[in-house]
Amino acid sequence: MALVARAKQGDTAAFEQLVRQYERQIFRVAQHITQNREDAEDIAQEAFLKAYGKLDQFQGNSKFSTWLVRIAVNESLMRLRKRKTSRTVSMDEDVQTEDGAIPRDFAEWRPNPEQLYGKNELGEILRKTIQGLPPGFRTVFTLRDVENLSTEETAEALGLSVPAVKSRLLRARLQLRERLSRYFHQTSGGSKS
Amino acid sequence: MTCTEFLSKLTDYFDDHLEADLIADVKAHVKKCSHCEVVMDTTRKTISIYRENELYEFPDALRDRLHAAIMKKCSKSN
């Protein structure tokens, strides 16, 4: 917090230290949500610029990183909305239209995916799979499971209630599981009896 | 515990936020329901595989460029 306090008093070196500390995370969050590297670069710049301009508004009620992530998420979702595509961006629409809570694939993943695929191929599968998730679910999954934010921090960063985060997280996880099963489930013989 | 109830408890189970009696219920359910056992196992693997594999590289050249761009924008805004 000392660094944030110094940055709020106009200490540029302290702000630069904060940038250094969080630029990787902010870039990664933006890239996960937008699925586009150039957009993620722009968003990271905008997010830090906004944070810099609004430092005096940061009250310290939440972690600085959560506050920063919230700015980056808003920028990322705005960027998605601007894209000329028919895909939905609204988190609420995701919830209404995607039925992701009913598992259908019950095959085990054996051998483990890491044994089945090389690192590059596995990375490709994971990227392709998360890309197919509705943006609202992808965002919740990214913050909670990739960035390791707590449920409460995720709720705060997204402006959602804790139960809403939990429900979307479950659906996101189950949808990803279902999609990954196409690649990872055992193909030879012997389903569990 | 039914399969639907099991699913509704899964997030809290993974997060270790369940009361002891519910943990016991979840464990008892997966012992007798092979479908839910697979769902639990593969969902856990889904989480860990995304956690352990960095999907997007952040090479030094990109970090340097991004860092310089951020600081330039911020200094201009002063």
mmCIF file of C-alpha atoms in Angstrom:
data_model
loop_
_atom_site.group_PDB
_atom_site.id
_atom_site.type_symbol
_atom_site.label_atom_id
_atom_site.label_comp_id
_atom_site.label_asym_id
_atom_site.label_seq_id
_atom_site.Cartn_x
_atom_site.Cartn_y
_atom_site.Cartn_z
ATOM 1 C CA MET A 1 0.000 0.000 0.000
ATOM 2 C CA ALA A 2 2.946 2.354 0.613
ATOM 3 C CA LEU A 3 3.647 2.341 -3.114
ATOM 4 C CA VAL A 4 0.059 3.276 -3.928
ATOM 5 C CA ALA A 5 0.095 6.049 -1.332
ATOM 6 C CA ARG A 6 3.276 7.457 -2.821
ATOM 7 C CA ALA A 7 1.838 7.230 -6.342
ATOM 8 C CA LYS A 8 -1.270 9.094 -5.172
ATOM 9 C CA GLN A 9 0.964 11.906 -3.936
ATOM 10 C CA GLY A 10 2.365 12.258 -7.434
ATOM 11 C CA ASP A 11 5.455 10.070 -7.149
ATOM 12 C CA THR A 12 5.886 8.893 -10.753
ATOM 13 C CA ALA A 13 8.596 6.399 -9.856
ATOM 14 C CA ALA A 14 6.182 4.726 -7.433
ATOM 15 C CA PHE A 15 3.518 4.539 -10.145
ATOM 16 C CA GLU A 16 6.035 3.087 -12.561
ATOM 17 C CA GLN A 17 6.821 0.437 -9.978
ATOM 18 C CA LEU A 18 3.105 -0.424 -9.812
ATOM 19 C CA VAL A 19 2.986 -0.637 -13.602
ATOM 20 C CA ARG A 20 5.912 -3.024 -13.538
ATOM 21 C CA GLN A 21 4.217 -5.115 -10.880
ATOM 22 C CA TYR A 22 0.879 -5.504 -12.682
ATOM 23 C CA GLU A 23 1.463 -4.999 -16.423
ATOM 24 C CA ARG A 24 1.776 -8.706 -17.088
ATOM 25 C CA GLN A 25 -1.455 -9.541 -15.266
ATOM 26 C CA ILE A 26 -3.407 -6.711 -16.891
ATOM 27 C CA PHE A 27 -2.163 -7.661 -20.348
ATOM 28 C CA ARG A 28 -3.055 -11.312 -19.733
ATOM 29 C CA VAL A 29 -6.570 -10.512 -18.492
ATOM 30 C CA ALA A 30 -7.186 -8.296 -21.529
ATOM 31 C CA GLN A 31 -5.878 -10.924 -23.911
ATOM 32 C CA HIS A 32 -8.017 -13.636 -22.334
ATOM 33 C CA ILE A 33 -11.155 -11.535 -22.639
ATOM 34 C CA THR A 34 -10.565 -10.085 -26.103
ATOM 35 C CA GLN A 35 -8.577 -13.021 -27.513
ATOM 36 C CA ASN A 36 -6.521 -10.515 -29.435
ATOM 37 C CA ARG A 37 -2.980 -9.450 -28.765
ATOM 38 C CA GLU A 38 -3.081 -5.959 -30.251
ATOM 39 C CA ASP A 39 -6.306 -5.176 -28.433
ATOM 40 C CA ALA A 40 -4.727 -6.416 -25.219
ATOM 41 C CA GLU A 41 -1.771 -4.065 -25.684
ATOM 42 C CA ASP A 42 -4.076 -1.086 -26.272
ATOM 43 C CA ILE A 43 -6.265 -2.029 -23.343
ATOM 44 C CA ALA A 44 -3.316 -2.384 -20.977
ATOM 45 C CA GLN A 45 -2.157 1.110 -21.962
ATOM 46 C CA GLU A 46 -5.636 2.582 -21.544
ATOM 47 C CA ALA A 47 -6.202 0.810 -18.241
ATOM 48 C CA PHE A 48 -3.005 2.142 -16.690
ATOM 49 C CA LEU A 49 -3.656 5.601 -18.102
ATOM 50 C CA LYS A 50 -7.140 5.594 -16.563
ATOM 51 C CA ALA A 51 -5.784 4.290 -13.281
ATOM 52 C CA TYR A 52 -3.176 7.044 -13.294
ATOM 53 C CA GLY A 53 -5.809 9.672 -13.910
ATOM 54 C CA LYS A 54 -8.122 8.310 -11.248
ATOM 55 C CA LEU A 55 -5.588 7.493 -8.559
ATOM 56 C CA ASP A 56 -7.128 10.028 -6.213
ATOM 57 C CA GLN A 57 -10.419 8.122 -6.467
ATOM 58 C CA PHE A 58 -8.859 4.883 -5.255
ATOM 59 C CA GLN A 59 -9.986 4.686 -1.657
ATOM 60 C CA GLY A 60 -8.135 1.578 -0.630
ATOM 61 C CA ASN A 61 -11.331 -0.320 0.211
ATOM 62 C CA SER A 62 -10.235 -3.046 -2.176
ATOM 63 C CA LYS A 63 -6.826 -4.285 -3.260
ATOM 64 C CA PHE A 64 -5.134 -2.010 -5.777
ATOM 65 C CA SER A 65 -4.797 -4.978 -8.146
ATOM 66 C CA THR A 66 -8.561 -5.693 -8.004
ATOM 67 C CA TRP A 67 -9.291 -2.044 -8.751
ATOM 68 C CA LEU A 68 -6.888 -2.167 -11.686
ATOM 69 C CA VAL A 69 -8.338 -5.431 -12.991
ATOM 70 C CA ARG A 70 -11.804 -3.905 -12.855
ATOM 71 C CA ILE A 71 -10.667 -1.039 -15.076
ATOM 72 C CA ALA A 72 -9.024 -3.486 -17.504
ATOM 73 C CA VAL A 73 -12.123 -5.721 -17.615
ATOM 74 C CA ASN A 74 -14.359 -2.739 -18.409
ATOM 75 C CA GLU A 75 -12.003 -1.627 -21.157
ATOM 76 C CA SER A 76 -11.886 -5.158 -22.565
ATOM 77 C CA LEU A 77 -15.659 -5.604 -22.602
ATOM 78 C CA MET A 78 -16.066 -2.208 -24.218
ATOM 79 C CA ARG A 79 -13.592 -3.263 -26.898
ATOM 80 C CA LEU A 80 -15.578 -6.430 -27.568
ATOM 81 C CA ARG A 81 -18.789 -4.441 -27.895
ATOM 82 C CA LYS A 82 -17.164 -2.188 -30.466
ATOM 83 C CA ARG A 83 -16.154 -5.088 -32.650
ATOM 84 C CA LYS A 84 -18.371 -5.559 -35.633
ATOM 85 C CA THR A 85 -19.453 -9.083 -34.880
ATOM 86 C CA SER A 86 -22.739 -10.668 -34.034
ATOM 87 C CA ARG A 87 -21.389 -12.395 -30.948
ATOM 88 C CA THR A 88 -22.926 -11.397 -27.664
ATOM 89 C CA VAL A 89 -20.878 -9.551 -25.119
ATOM 90 C CA SER A 90 -23.382 -8.973 -22.382
ATOM 91 C CA MET A 91 -22.823 -11.235 -19.428
ATOM 92 C CA ASP A 92 -26.557 -11.442 -18.858
ATOM 93 C CA GLU A 93 -27.202 -12.640 -22.375
ATOM 94 C CA ASP A 94 -24.599 -15.336 -21.851
ATOM 95 C CA VAL A 95 -26.485 -16.564 -18.846
ATOM 96 C CA GLN A 96 -29.841 -16.536 -20.554
ATOM 97 C CA THR A 97 -28.784 -18.297 -23.712
ATOM 98 C CA GLU A 98 -26.128 -20.755 -22.636
ATOM 99 C CA ASP A 99 -27.144 -23.854 -20.819
ATOM 100 C CA GLY A 100 -23.799 -24.869 -19.468
ATOM 101 C CA ALA A 101 -24.739 -26.659 -16.305
ATOM 102 C CA ILE A 102 -25.681 -30.049 -17.644
ATOM 103 C CA PRO A 103 -22.738 -32.415 -18.077
ATOM 104 C CA ARG A 104 -23.100 -34.790 -21.001
ATOM 105 C CA ASP A 105 -19.688 -36.357 -21.386
ATOM 106 C CA PHE A 106 -18.825 -38.892 -18.707
ATOM 107 C CA ALA A 107 -15.663 -40.427 -20.105
ATOM 108 C CA GLU A 108 -12.500 -40.277 -18.036
ATOM 109 C CA TRP A 109 -9.429 -38.393 -19.227
ATOM 110 C CA ARG A 110 -6.846 -41.104 -19.356
ATOM 111 C CA PRO A 111 -4.015 -40.876 -19.987
ATOM 112 C CA ASN A 112 -3.655 -37.319 -18.714
ATOM 113 C CA PRO A 113 -3.883 -34.648 -21.444
ATOM 114 C CA GLU A 114 -0.204 -33.774 -20.943
ATOM 115 C CA GLN A 115 0.698 -37.331 -21.907
ATOM 116 C CA LEU A 116 -1.643 -37.281 -24.873
ATOM 117 C CA TYR A 117 -0.493 -34.029 -26.459
ATOM 118 C CA GLY A 118 2.737 -32.078 -26.821
ATOM 119 C CA LYS A 119 3.030 -28.666 -25.171
ATOM 120 C CA ASN A 120 2.294 -26.698 -28.355
ATOM 121 C CA GLU A 121 -0.625 -28.840 -29.390
ATOM 122 C CA LEU A 122 -2.059 -28.702 -25.885
ATOM 123 C CA GLY A 123 -1.704 -24.905 -25.827
ATOM 124 C CA GLU A 124 -3.568 -24.712 -29.131
ATOM 125 C CA ILE A 125 -6.406 -26.851 -27.776
ATOM 126 C CA LEU A 126 -6.674 -24.795 -24.591
ATOM 127 C CA ARG A 127 -6.715 -21.504 -26.507
ATOM 128 C CA LYS A 128 -9.288 -22.747 -28.998
ATOM 129 C CA THR A 129 -11.489 -24.100 -26.240
ATOM 130 C CA ILE A 130 -11.525 -20.999 -24.060
ATOM 131 C CA GLN A 131 -12.124 -18.864 -27.171
ATOM 132 C CA GLY A 132 -15.394 -20.705 -27.732
ATOM 133 C CA LEU A 133 -16.724 -19.750 -24.315
ATOM 134 C CA PRO A 134 -19.167 -16.807 -24.167
ATOM 135 C CA PRO A 135 -17.208 -13.676 -23.120
ATOM 136 C CA GLY A 136 -18.989 -13.315 -19.791
ATOM 137 C CA PHE A 137 -18.123 -16.851 -18.750
ATOM 138 C CA ARG A 138 -14.596 -16.544 -20.104
ATOM 139 C CA THR A 139 -14.092 -13.421 -18.010
ATOM 140 C CA VAL A 140 -15.255 -15.023 -14.778
ATOM 141 C CA PHE A 141 -13.142 -18.127 -15.413
ATOM 142 C CA THR A 142 -10.080 -16.040 -16.251
ATOM 143 C CA LEU A 143 -10.231 -13.930 -13.117
ATOM 144 C CA ARG A 144 -11.129 -16.738 -10.768
ATOM 145 C CA ASP A 145 -9.203 -19.713 -12.123
ATOM 146 C CA VAL A 146 -6.391 -18.293 -14.233
ATOM 147 C CA GLU A 147 -5.591 -15.174 -12.203
ATOM 148 C CA ASN A 148 -6.512 -16.754 -8.896
ATOM 149 C CA LEU A 149 -8.666 -13.924 -7.626
ATOM 150 C CA SER A 150 -11.014 -14.923 -4.812
ATOM 151 C CA THR A 151 -14.736 -15.178 -5.522
ATOM 152 C CA GLU A 152 -15.261 -11.908 -3.634
ATOM 153 C CA GLU A 153 -12.523 -10.105 -5.581
ATOM 154 C CA THR A 154 -13.916 -11.442 -8.860
ATOM 155 C CA ALA A 155 -17.375 -10.184 -7.883
ATOM 156 C CA GLU A 156 -15.927 -6.786 -7.088
ATOM 157 C CA ALA A 157 -13.909 -6.590 -10.303
ATOM 158 C CA LEU A 158 -16.958 -7.474 -12.403
ATOM 159 C CA GLY A 159 -19.599 -5.597 -10.458
ATOM 160 C CA LEU A 160 -21.485 -8.846 -9.844
ATOM 161 C CA SER A 161 -22.867 -10.454 -6.710
ATOM 162 C CA VAL A 162 -20.994 -13.373 -5.149
ATOM 163 C CA PRO A 163 -23.810 -15.851 -6.020
ATOM 164 C CA ALA A 164 -23.749 -14.619 -9.643
ATOM 165 C CA VAL A 165 -19.990 -15.197 -9.835
ATOM 166 C CA LYS A 166 -20.366 -18.672 -8.361
ATOM 167 C CA SER A 167 -23.100 -19.613 -10.785
ATOM 168 C CA ARG A 168 -21.201 -18.322 -13.826
ATOM 169 C CA LEU A 169 -17.997 -19.930 -12.655
ATOM 170 C CA LEU A 170 -19.687 -23.316 -12.373
ATOM 171 C CA ARG A 171 -21.141 -22.981 -15.858
ATOM 172 C CA ALA A 172 -17.846 -21.779 -17.293
ATOM 173 C CA ARG A 173 -15.947 -24.660 -15.737
ATOM 174 C CA LEU A 174 -18.495 -27.229 -16.880
ATOM 175 C CA GLN A 175 -18.622 -25.853 -20.406
ATOM 176 C CA LEU A 176 -14.837 -25.891 -20.667
ATOM 177 C CA ARG A 177 -14.768 -29.419 -19.285
ATOM 178 C CA GLU A 178 -17.334 -30.514 -21.830
ATOM 179 C CA ARG A 179 -15.426 -28.937 -24.709
ATOM 180 C CA LEU A 180 -12.085 -30.307 -23.565
ATOM 181 C CA SER A 181 -13.600 -33.762 -23.250
ATOM 182 C CA ARG A 182 -13.781 -33.920 -27.036
ATOM 183 C CA TYR A 183 -9.999 -33.945 -27.061
ATOM 184 C CA PHE A 184 -9.147 -35.635 -23.804
ATOM 185 C CA HIS A 185 -11.618 -38.412 -23.144
ATOM 186 C CA GLN A 186 -10.436 -41.935 -23.416
ATOM 187 C CA THR A 187 -11.033 -43.408 -26.814
ATOM 188 C CA SER A 188 -10.095 -47.025 -26.378
ATOM 189 C CA GLY A 189 -12.412 -49.456 -24.639
ATOM 190 C CA GLY A 190 -13.507 -49.906 -21.062
ATOM 191 C CA SER A 191 -15.759 -47.125 -19.867
ATOM 192 C CA LYS A 192 -16.144 -47.223 -16.114
ATOM 193 C CA SER A 193 -18.900 -49.515 -14.995
ATOM 194 C CA MET B 1 -27.659 -36.082 -2.389
ATOM 195 C CA THR B 2 -28.860 -35.981 -6.022
ATOM 196 C CA CYS B 3 -26.656 -35.263 -9.052
ATOM 197 C CA THR B 4 -28.157 -31.765 -9.330
ATOM 198 C CA GLU B 5 -27.419 -31.062 -5.671
ATOM 199 C CA PHE B 6 -23.902 -32.382 -6.181
ATOM 200 C CA LEU B 7 -23.343 -29.929 -9.053
ATOM 201 C CA SER B 8 -24.660 -27.022 -7.011
ATOM 202 C CA LYS B 9 -22.088 -27.786 -4.298
ATOM 203 C CA LEU B 10 -19.142 -28.388 -6.606
ATOM 204 C CA THR B 11 -17.721 -24.839 -6.614
ATOM 205 C CA ASP B 12 -17.820 -24.550 -2.830
ATOM 206 C CA TYR B 13 -16.374 -28.044 -2.540
ATOM 207 C CA PHE B 14 -13.371 -27.127 -4.689
ATOM 208 C CA ASP B 15 -12.939 -23.889 -2.749
ATOM 209 C CA ASP B 16 -13.079 -25.719 0.551
ATOM 210 C CA HIS B 17 -16.062 -23.638 1.621
ATOM 211 C CA LEU B 18 -18.403 -26.466 2.592
ATOM 212 C CA GLU B 19 -19.453 -27.581 6.039
ATOM 213 C CA ALA B 20 -18.076 -30.946 7.119
ATOM 214 C CA ASP B 21 -21.415 -32.754 6.745
ATOM 215 C CA LEU B 22 -21.828 -31.499 3.169
ATOM 216 C CA ILE B 23 -18.281 -32.538 2.308
ATOM 217 C CA ALA B 24 -19.176 -36.003 3.533
ATOM 218 C CA ASP B 25 -22.358 -35.934 1.404
ATOM 219 C CA VAL B 26 -20.410 -34.929 -1.708
ATOM 220 C CA LYS B 27 -17.839 -37.666 -1.122
ATOM 221 C CA ALA B 28 -20.552 -40.256 -0.507
ATOM 222 C CA HIS B 29 -22.328 -39.197 -3.712
ATOM 223 C CA VAL B 30 -19.291 -39.562 -5.985
ATOM 224 C CA LYS B 31 -18.552 -42.920 -4.437
ATOM 225 C CA LYS B 32 -21.831 -44.289 -5.712
ATOM 226 C CA CYS B 33 -22.251 -42.173 -8.884
ATOM 227 C CA SER B 34 -19.569 -42.827 -11.461
ATOM 228 C CA HIS B 35 -20.814 -40.022 -13.751
ATOM 229 C CA CYS B 36 -20.412 -37.398 -11.037
ATOM 230 C CA GLU B 37 -17.060 -38.876 -10.084
ATOM 231 C CA VAL B 38 -15.873 -38.278 -13.658
ATOM 232 C CA VAL B 39 -17.382 -34.787 -13.712
ATOM 233 C CA MET B 40 -15.574 -33.903 -10.481
ATOM 234 C CA ASP B 41 -12.257 -35.332 -11.657
ATOM 235 C CA THR B 42 -12.326 -33.796 -15.130
ATOM 236 C CA THR B 43 -13.558 -30.414 -13.852
ATOM 237 C CA ARG B 44 -10.675 -30.357 -11.395
ATOM 238 C CA LYS B 45 -8.314 -31.223 -14.267
ATOM 239 C CA THR B 46 -9.877 -28.458 -16.398
ATOM 240 C CA ILE B 47 -9.054 -25.892 -13.729
ATOM 241 C CA SER B 48 -5.529 -27.130 -13.127
ATOM 242 C CA ILE B 49 -4.634 -27.429 -16.801
ATOM 243 C CA TYR B 50 -5.572 -23.787 -17.403
ATOM 244 C CA ARG B 51 -3.766 -22.724 -14.256
ATOM 245 C CA GLU B 52 -0.577 -24.545 -15.135
ATOM 246 C CA ASN B 53 -0.330 -23.680 -18.827
ATOM 247 C CA GLU B 54 0.432 -20.078 -19.683
ATOM 248 C CA LEU B 55 -1.656 -19.582 -22.838
ATOM 249 C CA TYR B 56 -0.246 -16.280 -23.950
ATOM 250 C CA GLU B 57 3.414 -15.458 -23.968
ATOM 251 C CA PHE B 58 4.663 -12.189 -22.566
ATOM 252 C CA PRO B 59 8.188 -11.947 -23.955
ATOM 253 C CA ASP B 60 10.614 -9.294 -22.721
ATOM 254 C CA ALA B 61 10.391 -7.338 -25.982
ATOM 255 C CA LEU B 62 6.628 -7.041 -25.632
ATOM 256 C CA ARG B 63 6.889 -6.109 -21.963
ATOM 257 C CA ASP B 64 9.463 -3.402 -22.722
ATOM 258 C CA ARG B 65 7.367 -1.959 -25.544
ATOM 259 C CA LEU B 66 4.185 -2.014 -23.479
ATOM 260 C CA HIS B 67 5.876 -0.550 -20.441
ATOM 261 C CA ALA B 68 7.382 2.299 -22.457
ATOM 262 C CA ALA B 69 4.022 3.019 -24.115
ATOM 263 C CA ILE B 70 2.185 3.096 -20.773
ATOM 264 C CA MET B 71 4.695 5.441 -19.171
ATOM 265 C CA LYS B 72 4.729 7.699 -22.228
ATOM 266 C CA LYS B 73 0.939 8.029 -22.177
ATOM 267 C CA CYS B 74 0.896 8.708 -18.460
ATOM 268 C CA SER B 75 3.609 11.345 -18.634
ATOM 269 C CA LYS B 76 1.733 13.110 -21.467
ATOM 270 C CA SER B 77 -1.406 13.237 -19.355
ATOM 271 C CA ASN B 78 0.340 15.260 -16.652
#
